[in-house]
CSV table of C-alpha atoms and ligand atoms in Angstrom, one decimal:
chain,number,residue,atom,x,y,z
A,139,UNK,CA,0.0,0.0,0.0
A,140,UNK,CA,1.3,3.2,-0.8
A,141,UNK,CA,1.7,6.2,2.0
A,142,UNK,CA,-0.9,8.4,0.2
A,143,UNK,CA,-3.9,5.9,-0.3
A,144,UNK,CA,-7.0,5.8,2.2
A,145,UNK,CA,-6.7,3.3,4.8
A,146,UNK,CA,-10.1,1.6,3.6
A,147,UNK,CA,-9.3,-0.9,0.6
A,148,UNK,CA,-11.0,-4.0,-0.5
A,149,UNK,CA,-8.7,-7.3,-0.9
A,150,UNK,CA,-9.6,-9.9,-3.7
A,151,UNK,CA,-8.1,-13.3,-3.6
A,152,UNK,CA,-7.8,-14.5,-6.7
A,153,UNK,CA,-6.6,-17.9,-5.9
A,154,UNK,CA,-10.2,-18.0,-4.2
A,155,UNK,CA,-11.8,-17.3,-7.7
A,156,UNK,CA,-9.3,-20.2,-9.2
A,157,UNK,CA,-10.1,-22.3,-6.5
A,158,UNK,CA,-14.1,-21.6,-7.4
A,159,UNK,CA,-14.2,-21.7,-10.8
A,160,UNK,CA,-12.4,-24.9,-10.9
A,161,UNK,CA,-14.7,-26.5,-7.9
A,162,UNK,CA,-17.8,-25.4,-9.8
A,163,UNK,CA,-16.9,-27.0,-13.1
A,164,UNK,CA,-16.1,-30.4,-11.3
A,165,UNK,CA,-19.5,-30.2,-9.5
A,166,UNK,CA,-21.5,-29.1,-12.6
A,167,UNK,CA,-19.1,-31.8,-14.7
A,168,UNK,CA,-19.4,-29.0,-18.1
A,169,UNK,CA,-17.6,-25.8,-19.0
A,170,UNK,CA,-18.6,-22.6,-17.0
A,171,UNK,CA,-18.7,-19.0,-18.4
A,172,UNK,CA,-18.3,-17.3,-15.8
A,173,UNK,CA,-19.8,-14.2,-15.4
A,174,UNK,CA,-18.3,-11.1,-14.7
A,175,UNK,CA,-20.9,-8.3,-15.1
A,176,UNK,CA,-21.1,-5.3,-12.5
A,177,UNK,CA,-17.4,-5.1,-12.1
A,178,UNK,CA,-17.0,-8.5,-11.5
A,179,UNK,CA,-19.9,-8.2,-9.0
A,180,UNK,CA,-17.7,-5.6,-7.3
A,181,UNK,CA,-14.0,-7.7,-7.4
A,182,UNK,CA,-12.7,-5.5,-10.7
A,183,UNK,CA,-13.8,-6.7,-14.1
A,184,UNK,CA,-10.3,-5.8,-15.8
A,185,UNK,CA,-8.3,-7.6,-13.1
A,186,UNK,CA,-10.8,-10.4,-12.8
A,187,UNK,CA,-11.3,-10.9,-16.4
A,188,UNK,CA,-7.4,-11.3,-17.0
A,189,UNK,CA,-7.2,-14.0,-14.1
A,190,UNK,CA,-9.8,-16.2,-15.6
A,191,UNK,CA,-8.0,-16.0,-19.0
A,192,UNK,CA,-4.9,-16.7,-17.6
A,193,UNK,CA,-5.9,-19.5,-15.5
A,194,UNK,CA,-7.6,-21.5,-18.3
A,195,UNK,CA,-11.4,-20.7,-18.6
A,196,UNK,CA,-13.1,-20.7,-21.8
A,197,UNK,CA,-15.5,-17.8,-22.1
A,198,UNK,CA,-17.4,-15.0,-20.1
A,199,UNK,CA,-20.5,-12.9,-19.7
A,200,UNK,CA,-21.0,-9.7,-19.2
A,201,UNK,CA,-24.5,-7.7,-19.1
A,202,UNK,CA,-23.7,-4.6,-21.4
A,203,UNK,CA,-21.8,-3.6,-24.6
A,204,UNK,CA,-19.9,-1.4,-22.6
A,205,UNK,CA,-18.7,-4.5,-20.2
A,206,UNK,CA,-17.2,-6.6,-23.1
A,207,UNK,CA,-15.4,-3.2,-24.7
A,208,UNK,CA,-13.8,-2.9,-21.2
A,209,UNK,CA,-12.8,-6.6,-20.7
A,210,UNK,CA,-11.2,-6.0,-25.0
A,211,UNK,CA,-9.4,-2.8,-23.9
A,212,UNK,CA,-7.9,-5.0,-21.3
A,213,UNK,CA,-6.4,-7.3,-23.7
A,214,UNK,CA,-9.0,-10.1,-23.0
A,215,UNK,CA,-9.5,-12.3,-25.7
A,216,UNK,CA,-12.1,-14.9,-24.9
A,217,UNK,CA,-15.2,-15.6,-26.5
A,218,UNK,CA,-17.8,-12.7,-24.0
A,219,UNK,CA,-21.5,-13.2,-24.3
A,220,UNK,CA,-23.4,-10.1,-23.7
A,221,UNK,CA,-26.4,-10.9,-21.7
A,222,UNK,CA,-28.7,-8.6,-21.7
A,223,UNK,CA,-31.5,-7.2,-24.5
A,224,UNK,CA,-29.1,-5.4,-27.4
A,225,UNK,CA,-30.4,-1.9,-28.5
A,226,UNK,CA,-29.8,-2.2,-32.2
A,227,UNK,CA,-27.9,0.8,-32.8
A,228,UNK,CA,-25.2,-1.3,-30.7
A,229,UNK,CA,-25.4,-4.3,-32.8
A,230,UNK,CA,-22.5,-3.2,-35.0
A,231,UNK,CA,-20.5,-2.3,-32.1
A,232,UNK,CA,-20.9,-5.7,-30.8
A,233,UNK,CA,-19.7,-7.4,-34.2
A,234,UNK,CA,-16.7,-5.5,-34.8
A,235,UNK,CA,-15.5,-6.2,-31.1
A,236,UNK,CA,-16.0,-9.9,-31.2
A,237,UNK,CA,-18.9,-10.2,-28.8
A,238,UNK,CA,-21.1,-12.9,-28.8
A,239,UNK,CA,-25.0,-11.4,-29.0
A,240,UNK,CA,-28.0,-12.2,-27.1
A,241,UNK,CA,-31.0,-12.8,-29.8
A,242,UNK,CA,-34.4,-12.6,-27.7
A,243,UNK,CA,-37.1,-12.1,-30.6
A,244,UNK,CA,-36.8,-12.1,-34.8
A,245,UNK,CA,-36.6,-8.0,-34.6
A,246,UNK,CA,-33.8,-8.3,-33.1
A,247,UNK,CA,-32.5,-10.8,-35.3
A,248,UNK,CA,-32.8,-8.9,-38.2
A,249,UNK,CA,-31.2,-5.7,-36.8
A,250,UNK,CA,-28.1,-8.5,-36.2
A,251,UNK,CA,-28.5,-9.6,-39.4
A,252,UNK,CA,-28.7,-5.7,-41.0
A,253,UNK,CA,-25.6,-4.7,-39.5
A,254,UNK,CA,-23.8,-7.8,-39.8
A,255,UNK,CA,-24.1,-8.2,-43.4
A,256,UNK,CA,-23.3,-4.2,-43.7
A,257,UNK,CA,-19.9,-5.1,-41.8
A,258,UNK,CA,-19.4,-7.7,-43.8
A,259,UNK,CA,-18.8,-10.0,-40.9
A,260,UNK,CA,-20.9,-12.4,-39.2
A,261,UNK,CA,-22.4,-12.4,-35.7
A,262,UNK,CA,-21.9,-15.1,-33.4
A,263,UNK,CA,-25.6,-15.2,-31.2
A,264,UNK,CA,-27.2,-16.8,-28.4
A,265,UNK,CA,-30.7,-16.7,-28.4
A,266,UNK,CA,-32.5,-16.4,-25.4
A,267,UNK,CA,-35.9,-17.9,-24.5
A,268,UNK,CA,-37.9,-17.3,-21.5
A,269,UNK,CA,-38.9,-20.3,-19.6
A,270,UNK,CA,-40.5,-18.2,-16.1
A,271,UNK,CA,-38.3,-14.9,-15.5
A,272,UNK,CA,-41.2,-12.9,-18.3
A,273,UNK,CA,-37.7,-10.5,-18.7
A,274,UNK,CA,-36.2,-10.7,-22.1
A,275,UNK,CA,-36.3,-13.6,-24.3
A,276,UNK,CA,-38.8,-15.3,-26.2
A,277,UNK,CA,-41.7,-17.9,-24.6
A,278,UNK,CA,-40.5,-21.3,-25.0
A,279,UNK,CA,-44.1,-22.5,-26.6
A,280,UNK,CA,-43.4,-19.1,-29.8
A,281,UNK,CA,-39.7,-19.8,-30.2
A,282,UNK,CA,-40.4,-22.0,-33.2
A,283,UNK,CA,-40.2,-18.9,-36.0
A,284,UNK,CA,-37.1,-17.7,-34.0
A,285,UNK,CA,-35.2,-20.7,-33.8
A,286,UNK,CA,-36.0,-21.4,-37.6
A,287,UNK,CA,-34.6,-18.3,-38.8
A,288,UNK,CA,-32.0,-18.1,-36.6
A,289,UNK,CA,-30.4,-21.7,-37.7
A,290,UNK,CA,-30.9,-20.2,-40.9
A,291,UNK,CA,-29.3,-17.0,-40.5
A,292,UNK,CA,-26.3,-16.3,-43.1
A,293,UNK,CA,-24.7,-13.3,-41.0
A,294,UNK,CA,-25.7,-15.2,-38.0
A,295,UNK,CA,-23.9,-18.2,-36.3
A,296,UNK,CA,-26.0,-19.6,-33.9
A,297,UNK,CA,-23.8,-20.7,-30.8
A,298,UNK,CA,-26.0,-21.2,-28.0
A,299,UNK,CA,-29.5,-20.9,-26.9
A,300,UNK,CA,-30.1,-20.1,-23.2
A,301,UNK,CA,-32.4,-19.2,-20.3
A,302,UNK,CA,-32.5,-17.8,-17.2
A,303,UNK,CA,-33.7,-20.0,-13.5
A,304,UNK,CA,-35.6,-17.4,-11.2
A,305,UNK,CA,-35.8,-19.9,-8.0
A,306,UNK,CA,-32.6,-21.6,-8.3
A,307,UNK,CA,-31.3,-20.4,-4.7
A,308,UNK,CA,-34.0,-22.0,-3.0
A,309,UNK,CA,-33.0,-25.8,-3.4
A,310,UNK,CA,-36.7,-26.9,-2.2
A,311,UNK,CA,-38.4,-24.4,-5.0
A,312,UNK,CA,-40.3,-26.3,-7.2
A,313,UNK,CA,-39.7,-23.8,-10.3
A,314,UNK,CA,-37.1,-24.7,-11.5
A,315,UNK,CA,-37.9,-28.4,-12.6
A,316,UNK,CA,-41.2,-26.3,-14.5
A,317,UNK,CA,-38.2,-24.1,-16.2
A,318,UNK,CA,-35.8,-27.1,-17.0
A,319,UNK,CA,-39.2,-28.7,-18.7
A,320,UNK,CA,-39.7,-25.9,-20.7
A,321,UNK,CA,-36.1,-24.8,-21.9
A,322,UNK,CA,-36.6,-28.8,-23.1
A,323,UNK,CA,-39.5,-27.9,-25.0
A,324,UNK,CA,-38.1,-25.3,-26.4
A,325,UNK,CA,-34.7,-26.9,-27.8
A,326,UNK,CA,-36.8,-29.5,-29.2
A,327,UNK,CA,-37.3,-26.9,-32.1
A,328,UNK,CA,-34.0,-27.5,-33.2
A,329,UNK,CA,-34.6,-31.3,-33.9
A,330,UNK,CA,-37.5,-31.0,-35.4
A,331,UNK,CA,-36.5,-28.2,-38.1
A,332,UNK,CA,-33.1,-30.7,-38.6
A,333,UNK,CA,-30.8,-27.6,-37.5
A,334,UNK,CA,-27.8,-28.4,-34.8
A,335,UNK,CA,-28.3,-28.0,-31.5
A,336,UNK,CA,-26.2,-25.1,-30.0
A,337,UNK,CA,-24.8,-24.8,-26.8
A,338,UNK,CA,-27.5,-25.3,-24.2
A,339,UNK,CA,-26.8,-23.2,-20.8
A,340,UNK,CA,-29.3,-22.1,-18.4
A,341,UNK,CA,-27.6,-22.7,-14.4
A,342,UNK,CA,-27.2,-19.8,-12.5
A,343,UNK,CA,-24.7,-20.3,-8.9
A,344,UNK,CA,-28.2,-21.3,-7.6
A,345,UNK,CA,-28.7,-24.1,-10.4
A,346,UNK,CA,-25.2,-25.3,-9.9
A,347,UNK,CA,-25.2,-25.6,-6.3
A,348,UNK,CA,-29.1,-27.6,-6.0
A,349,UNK,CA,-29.4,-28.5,-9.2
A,350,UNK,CA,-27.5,-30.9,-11.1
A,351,UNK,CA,-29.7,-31.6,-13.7
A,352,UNK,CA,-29.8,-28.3,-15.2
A,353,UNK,CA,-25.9,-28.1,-15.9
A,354,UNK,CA,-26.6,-29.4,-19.6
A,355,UNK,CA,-23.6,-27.7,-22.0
A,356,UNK,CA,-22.9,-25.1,-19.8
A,357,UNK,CA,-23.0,-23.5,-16.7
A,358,UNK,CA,-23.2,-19.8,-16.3
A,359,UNK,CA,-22.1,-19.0,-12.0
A,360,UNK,CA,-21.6,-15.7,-10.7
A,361,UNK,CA,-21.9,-14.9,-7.6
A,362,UNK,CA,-20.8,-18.3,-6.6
A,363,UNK,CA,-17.7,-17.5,-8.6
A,364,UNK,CA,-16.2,-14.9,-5.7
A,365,UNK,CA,-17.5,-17.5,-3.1
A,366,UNK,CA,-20.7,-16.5,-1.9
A,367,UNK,CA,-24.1,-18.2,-1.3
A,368,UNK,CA,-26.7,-16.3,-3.3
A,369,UNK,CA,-29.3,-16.8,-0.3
A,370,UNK,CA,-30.0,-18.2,2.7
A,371,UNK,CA,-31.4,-20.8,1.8
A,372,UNK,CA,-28.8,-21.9,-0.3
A,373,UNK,CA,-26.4,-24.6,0.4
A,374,UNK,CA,-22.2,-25.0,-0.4
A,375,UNK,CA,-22.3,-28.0,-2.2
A,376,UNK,CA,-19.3,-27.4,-3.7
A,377,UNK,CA,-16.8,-26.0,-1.0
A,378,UNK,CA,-16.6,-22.2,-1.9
A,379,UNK,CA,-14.2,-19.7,-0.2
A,380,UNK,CA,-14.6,-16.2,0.0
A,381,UNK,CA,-12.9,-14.2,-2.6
A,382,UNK,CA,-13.1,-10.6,-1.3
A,383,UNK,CA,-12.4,-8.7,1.9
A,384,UNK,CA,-13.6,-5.3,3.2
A,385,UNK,CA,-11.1,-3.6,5.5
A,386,UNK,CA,-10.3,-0.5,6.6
A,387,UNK,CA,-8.6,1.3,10.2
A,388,UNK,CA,-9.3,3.2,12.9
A,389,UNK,CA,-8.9,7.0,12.1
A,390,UNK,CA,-10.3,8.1,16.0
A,391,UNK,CA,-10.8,6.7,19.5
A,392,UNK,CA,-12.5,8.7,22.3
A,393,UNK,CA,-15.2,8.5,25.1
A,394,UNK,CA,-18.5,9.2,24.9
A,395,UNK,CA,-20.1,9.8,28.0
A,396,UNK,CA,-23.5,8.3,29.0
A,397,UNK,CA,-26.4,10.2,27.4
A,398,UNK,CA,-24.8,11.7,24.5
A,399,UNK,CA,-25.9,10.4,21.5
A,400,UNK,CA,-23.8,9.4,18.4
A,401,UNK,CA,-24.0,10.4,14.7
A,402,UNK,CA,-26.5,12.2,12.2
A,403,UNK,CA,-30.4,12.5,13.8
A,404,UNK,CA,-29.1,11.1,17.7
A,405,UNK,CA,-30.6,7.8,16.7
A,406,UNK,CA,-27.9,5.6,19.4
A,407,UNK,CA,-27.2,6.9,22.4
A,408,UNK,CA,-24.8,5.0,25.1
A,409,UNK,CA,-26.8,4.5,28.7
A,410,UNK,CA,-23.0,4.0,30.5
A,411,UNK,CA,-19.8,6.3,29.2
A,412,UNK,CA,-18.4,3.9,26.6
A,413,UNK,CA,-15.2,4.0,24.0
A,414,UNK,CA,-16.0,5.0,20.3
A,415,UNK,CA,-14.0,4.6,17.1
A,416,UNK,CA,-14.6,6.2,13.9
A,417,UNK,CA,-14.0,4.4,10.8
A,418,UNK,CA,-13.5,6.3,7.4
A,419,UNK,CA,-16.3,4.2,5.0
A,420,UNK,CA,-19.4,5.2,4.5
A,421,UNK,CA,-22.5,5.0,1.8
A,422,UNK,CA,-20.6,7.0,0.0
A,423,UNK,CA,-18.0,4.3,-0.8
A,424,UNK,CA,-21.8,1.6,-1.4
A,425,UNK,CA,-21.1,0.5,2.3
A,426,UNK,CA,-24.8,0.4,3.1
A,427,UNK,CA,-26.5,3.4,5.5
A,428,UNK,CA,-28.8,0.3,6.0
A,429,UNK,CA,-26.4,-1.0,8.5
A,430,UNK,CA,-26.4,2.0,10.8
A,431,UNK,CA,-26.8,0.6,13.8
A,432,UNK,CA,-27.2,-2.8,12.9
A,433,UNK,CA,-23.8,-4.1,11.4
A,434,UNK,CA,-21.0,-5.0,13.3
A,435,UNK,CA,-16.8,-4.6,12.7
A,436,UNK,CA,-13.9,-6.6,14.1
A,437,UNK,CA,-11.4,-4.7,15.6
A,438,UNK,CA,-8.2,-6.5,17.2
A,439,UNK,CA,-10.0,-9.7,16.7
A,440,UNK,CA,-12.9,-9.0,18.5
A,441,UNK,CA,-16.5,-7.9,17.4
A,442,UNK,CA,-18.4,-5.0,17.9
A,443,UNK,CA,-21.2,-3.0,17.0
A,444,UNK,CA,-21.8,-0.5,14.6
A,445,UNK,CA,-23.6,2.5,16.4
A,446,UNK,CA,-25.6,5.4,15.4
A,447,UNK,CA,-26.0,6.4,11.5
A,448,UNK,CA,-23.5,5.2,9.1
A,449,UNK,CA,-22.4,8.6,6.9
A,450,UNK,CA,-21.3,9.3,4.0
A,451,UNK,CA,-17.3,8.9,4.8
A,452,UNK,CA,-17.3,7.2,8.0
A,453,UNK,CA,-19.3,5.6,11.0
A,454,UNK,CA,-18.5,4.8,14.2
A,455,UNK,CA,-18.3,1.5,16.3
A,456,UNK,CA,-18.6,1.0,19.8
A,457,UNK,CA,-15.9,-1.3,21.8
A,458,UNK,CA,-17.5,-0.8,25.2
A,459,UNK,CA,-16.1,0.2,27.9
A,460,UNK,CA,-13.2,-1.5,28.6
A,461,UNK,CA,-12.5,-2.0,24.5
A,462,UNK,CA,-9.1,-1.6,23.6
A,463,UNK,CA,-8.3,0.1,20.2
A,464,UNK,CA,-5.6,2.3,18.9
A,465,UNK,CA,-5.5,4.4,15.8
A,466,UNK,CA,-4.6,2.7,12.5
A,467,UNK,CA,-5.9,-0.6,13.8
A,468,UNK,CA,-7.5,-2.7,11.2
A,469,UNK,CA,-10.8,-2.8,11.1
A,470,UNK,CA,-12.4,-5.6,8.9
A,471,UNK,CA,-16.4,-5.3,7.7
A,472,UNK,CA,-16.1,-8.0,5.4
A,473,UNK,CA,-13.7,-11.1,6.0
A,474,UNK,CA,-11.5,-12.7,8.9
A,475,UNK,CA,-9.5,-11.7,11.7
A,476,UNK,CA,-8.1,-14.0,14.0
A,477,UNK,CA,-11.1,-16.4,14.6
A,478,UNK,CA,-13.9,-14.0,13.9
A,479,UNK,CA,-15.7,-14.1,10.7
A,480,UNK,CA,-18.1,-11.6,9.0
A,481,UNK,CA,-19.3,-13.3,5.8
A,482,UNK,CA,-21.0,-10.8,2.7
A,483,UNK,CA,-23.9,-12.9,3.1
A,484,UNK,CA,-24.1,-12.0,7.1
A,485,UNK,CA,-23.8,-8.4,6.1
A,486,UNK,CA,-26.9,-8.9,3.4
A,487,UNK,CA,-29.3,-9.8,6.3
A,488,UNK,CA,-28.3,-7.4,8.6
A,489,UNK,CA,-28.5,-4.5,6.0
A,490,UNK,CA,-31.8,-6.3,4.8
A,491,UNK,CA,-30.7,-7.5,1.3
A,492,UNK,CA,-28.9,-9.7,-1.0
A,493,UNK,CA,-25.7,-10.5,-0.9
A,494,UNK,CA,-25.3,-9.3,-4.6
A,495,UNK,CA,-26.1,-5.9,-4.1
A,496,UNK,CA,-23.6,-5.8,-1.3
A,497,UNK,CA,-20.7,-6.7,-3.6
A,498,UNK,CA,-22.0,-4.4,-6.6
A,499,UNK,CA,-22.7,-1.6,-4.0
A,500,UNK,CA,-19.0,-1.3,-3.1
A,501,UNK,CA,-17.6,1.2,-5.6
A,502,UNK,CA,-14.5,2.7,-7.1
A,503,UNK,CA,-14.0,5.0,-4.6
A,504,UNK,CA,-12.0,2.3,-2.6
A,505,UNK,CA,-9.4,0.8,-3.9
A,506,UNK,CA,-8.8,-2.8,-4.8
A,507,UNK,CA,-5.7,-5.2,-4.2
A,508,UNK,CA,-5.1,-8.0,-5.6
A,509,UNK,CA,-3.2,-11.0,-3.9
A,510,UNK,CA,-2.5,-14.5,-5.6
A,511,UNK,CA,-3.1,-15.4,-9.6
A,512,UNK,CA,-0.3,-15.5,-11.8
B,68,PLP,C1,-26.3,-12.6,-13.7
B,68,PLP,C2,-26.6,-13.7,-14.5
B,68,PLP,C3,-26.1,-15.0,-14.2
B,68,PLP,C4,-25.3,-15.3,-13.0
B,68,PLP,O1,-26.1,-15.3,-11.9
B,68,PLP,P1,-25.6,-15.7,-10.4
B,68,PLP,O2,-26.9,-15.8,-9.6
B,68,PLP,O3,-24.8,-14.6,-10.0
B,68,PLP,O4,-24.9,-17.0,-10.6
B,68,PLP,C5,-26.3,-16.0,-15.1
B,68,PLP,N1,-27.1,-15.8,-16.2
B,68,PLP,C6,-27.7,-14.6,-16.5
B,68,PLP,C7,-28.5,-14.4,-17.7
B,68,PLP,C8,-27.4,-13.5,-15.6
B,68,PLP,O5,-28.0,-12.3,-15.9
């Protein structure tokens, strides 16, 4: 770390994400893209992108244009699929970069087509049906038309044909055997017009972790990837570690006396004269104002409360009484120390949401550091 940079960084263990993206492809037994949208949900796309090439995997997934022209400025060649509905002005952009397009209805293939053939290049497409999300992507039961034309696409090459699981984290949800049925029904448009079947992918981390049957060609984790359980219901079946760590230290220590409360609208207020730190992250680094009051940090291996309203820079965080802190002490809000423990997804509940948008949240405002890979 040099002298000049914030105490408050955000570690990434990239041997974690090795360790993940091989233990996910064992378990699912086929090839995962993994996915890398939202800065690498948060862990750096650029960095993150370059590990997974280096270390052997065969292609990614971003959501936008804008994500795959990134990851190519980077110097990343693999095959990227770009996830979500194209706007057709960005269809050429797409082709002369090398990114792989997501085909959800025949207007869309015909803007492909259109600026394909006025590039003088084919597209490579995925086309996207929708088995139960109702986001993009054709029904299953209408996909006939689009299928056909799509096999028969000159300035198209049809790679894969996918769909999206909306239960998968909940292993006891009965949706997702009613989606794997109907992404069936679907492909079986391909046999019956003669055409090749693509690539079939359609397992989220949720459908990877509970279930197996829905790995056909290709998985596609993300969250899972960094080493986090998408809900709590979910189960490690796979034996995933925790890729990222939030940490930061102690910029101020003092007393607080009994009855004087702490932080924007006197929300907390100590009952016996306590010791307070102050910690420089706040929402305005995405460290959620939900937690005010509610999280908790580990400071010289012990745990405490967060108190009063989390700002925009900093928050404070009782250690009691007799709590023994110095400046500079690290401070970890995400991670280990010693034998304490905060895990994303604890920090999810307490803030009242998803581990994903705890990870996305976390912006470029703090910087990242990178330790293992290559
Ligand atoms: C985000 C996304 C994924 C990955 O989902 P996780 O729950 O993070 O594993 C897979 N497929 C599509 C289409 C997505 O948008």
């Amino acid at each position: 770390m040099d002298d000049t940079a914030r105490p408050t960084r955000i570690r990434v263990d990239l041997d974690a994400i090795t360790h993940n993206f091989r233990a996910l492809q064992a378990h699912a037994g086929v090839p995962a893209m993994a996915i890398i949208k939202a800065n690498a949900y948060g862990h750096g796309l650029a960095p993150v992108g370059r590990h997974l090439q280096a270390i052997g995997a065969g292609q990614l997934g971003v959501a936008f244009l804008e994500e795959g022209l990134a990851l190519r400025q980077a110097g990343v060649t693999l095959p990227i699929l770009v996830m979500g509905g194209i706007f057709g002005p960005q269809a050429a952009a797409l082709i002369a970069n090398d990114l792989e397009i997501t085909v959800s209805s025949l207007d869309k293939l015909r803007q492909v087509e259109a600026a394909a053939e006025s590039l003088g290049r084919q597209a490579t497409i995925h086309l996207k049906i929708d088995t139960g999300m109702e986001r993009i992507g054709v029904h299953g039961y209408s996909a006939g038309p689009l299928v056909e034309a799509a096999a028969r696409s000159r300035w198209c090459r049809l790679k894969g044909v996918y769909s999206h699981l909306a239960c998968a984290d909940d292993p006891d949800s009965a949706m997702t055997a009613r989606q794997l049925e109907r992404f069936a029904e679907a492909c079986g448009h391909f046999g019956r017009i003669g055409a090749p079947m693509p690539l079939r992918h359609l397992a989220n981390s949720g459908g990877v972790l509970h279930f197996p049957d829905t790995a056909l060609d290709l998985v596609r984790p993300g969250l899972a990837l960094y080493g986090v359980l998408p809900d709590p219901a979910s189960r490690d079946t796979v034996g995933l570690r925790p890729a990222l760590s939030l940490v930061s230290q102690v910029v101020y220590f003092k007393v607080v006396r009994a009855g004087n409360p702490v932080s924007y609208g006197a929300t907390w207020t100590p009952p016996a004269d306590t010791r307070v730190v102050t910690v420089p992250i706040g929402y305005g680094d995405g460290f959620p104002r939900a937690l005010s009051s509610r999280g908790q940090a580990l400071i010289r291996g012990q745990r405490h409360p967060i108190v009063g309203r989390i700002c925009m820079d900093q928050f404070m965080v009782d250690i009691g009484p007799d709590g023994t802190a110095y400046n500079e002490d690290e401070v970890v809000l995400i991670g280990r120390q010693g034998e304490q423990l905060i895990r994303c997804e604890d920090v999810a509940v307490a803030a009242g949401t998803i581990p994903y948008e705890i990870l996305v949240g976390l912006n470029s405002r703090i910087p990242r550091e990178y330790l293992g890979g290559a």
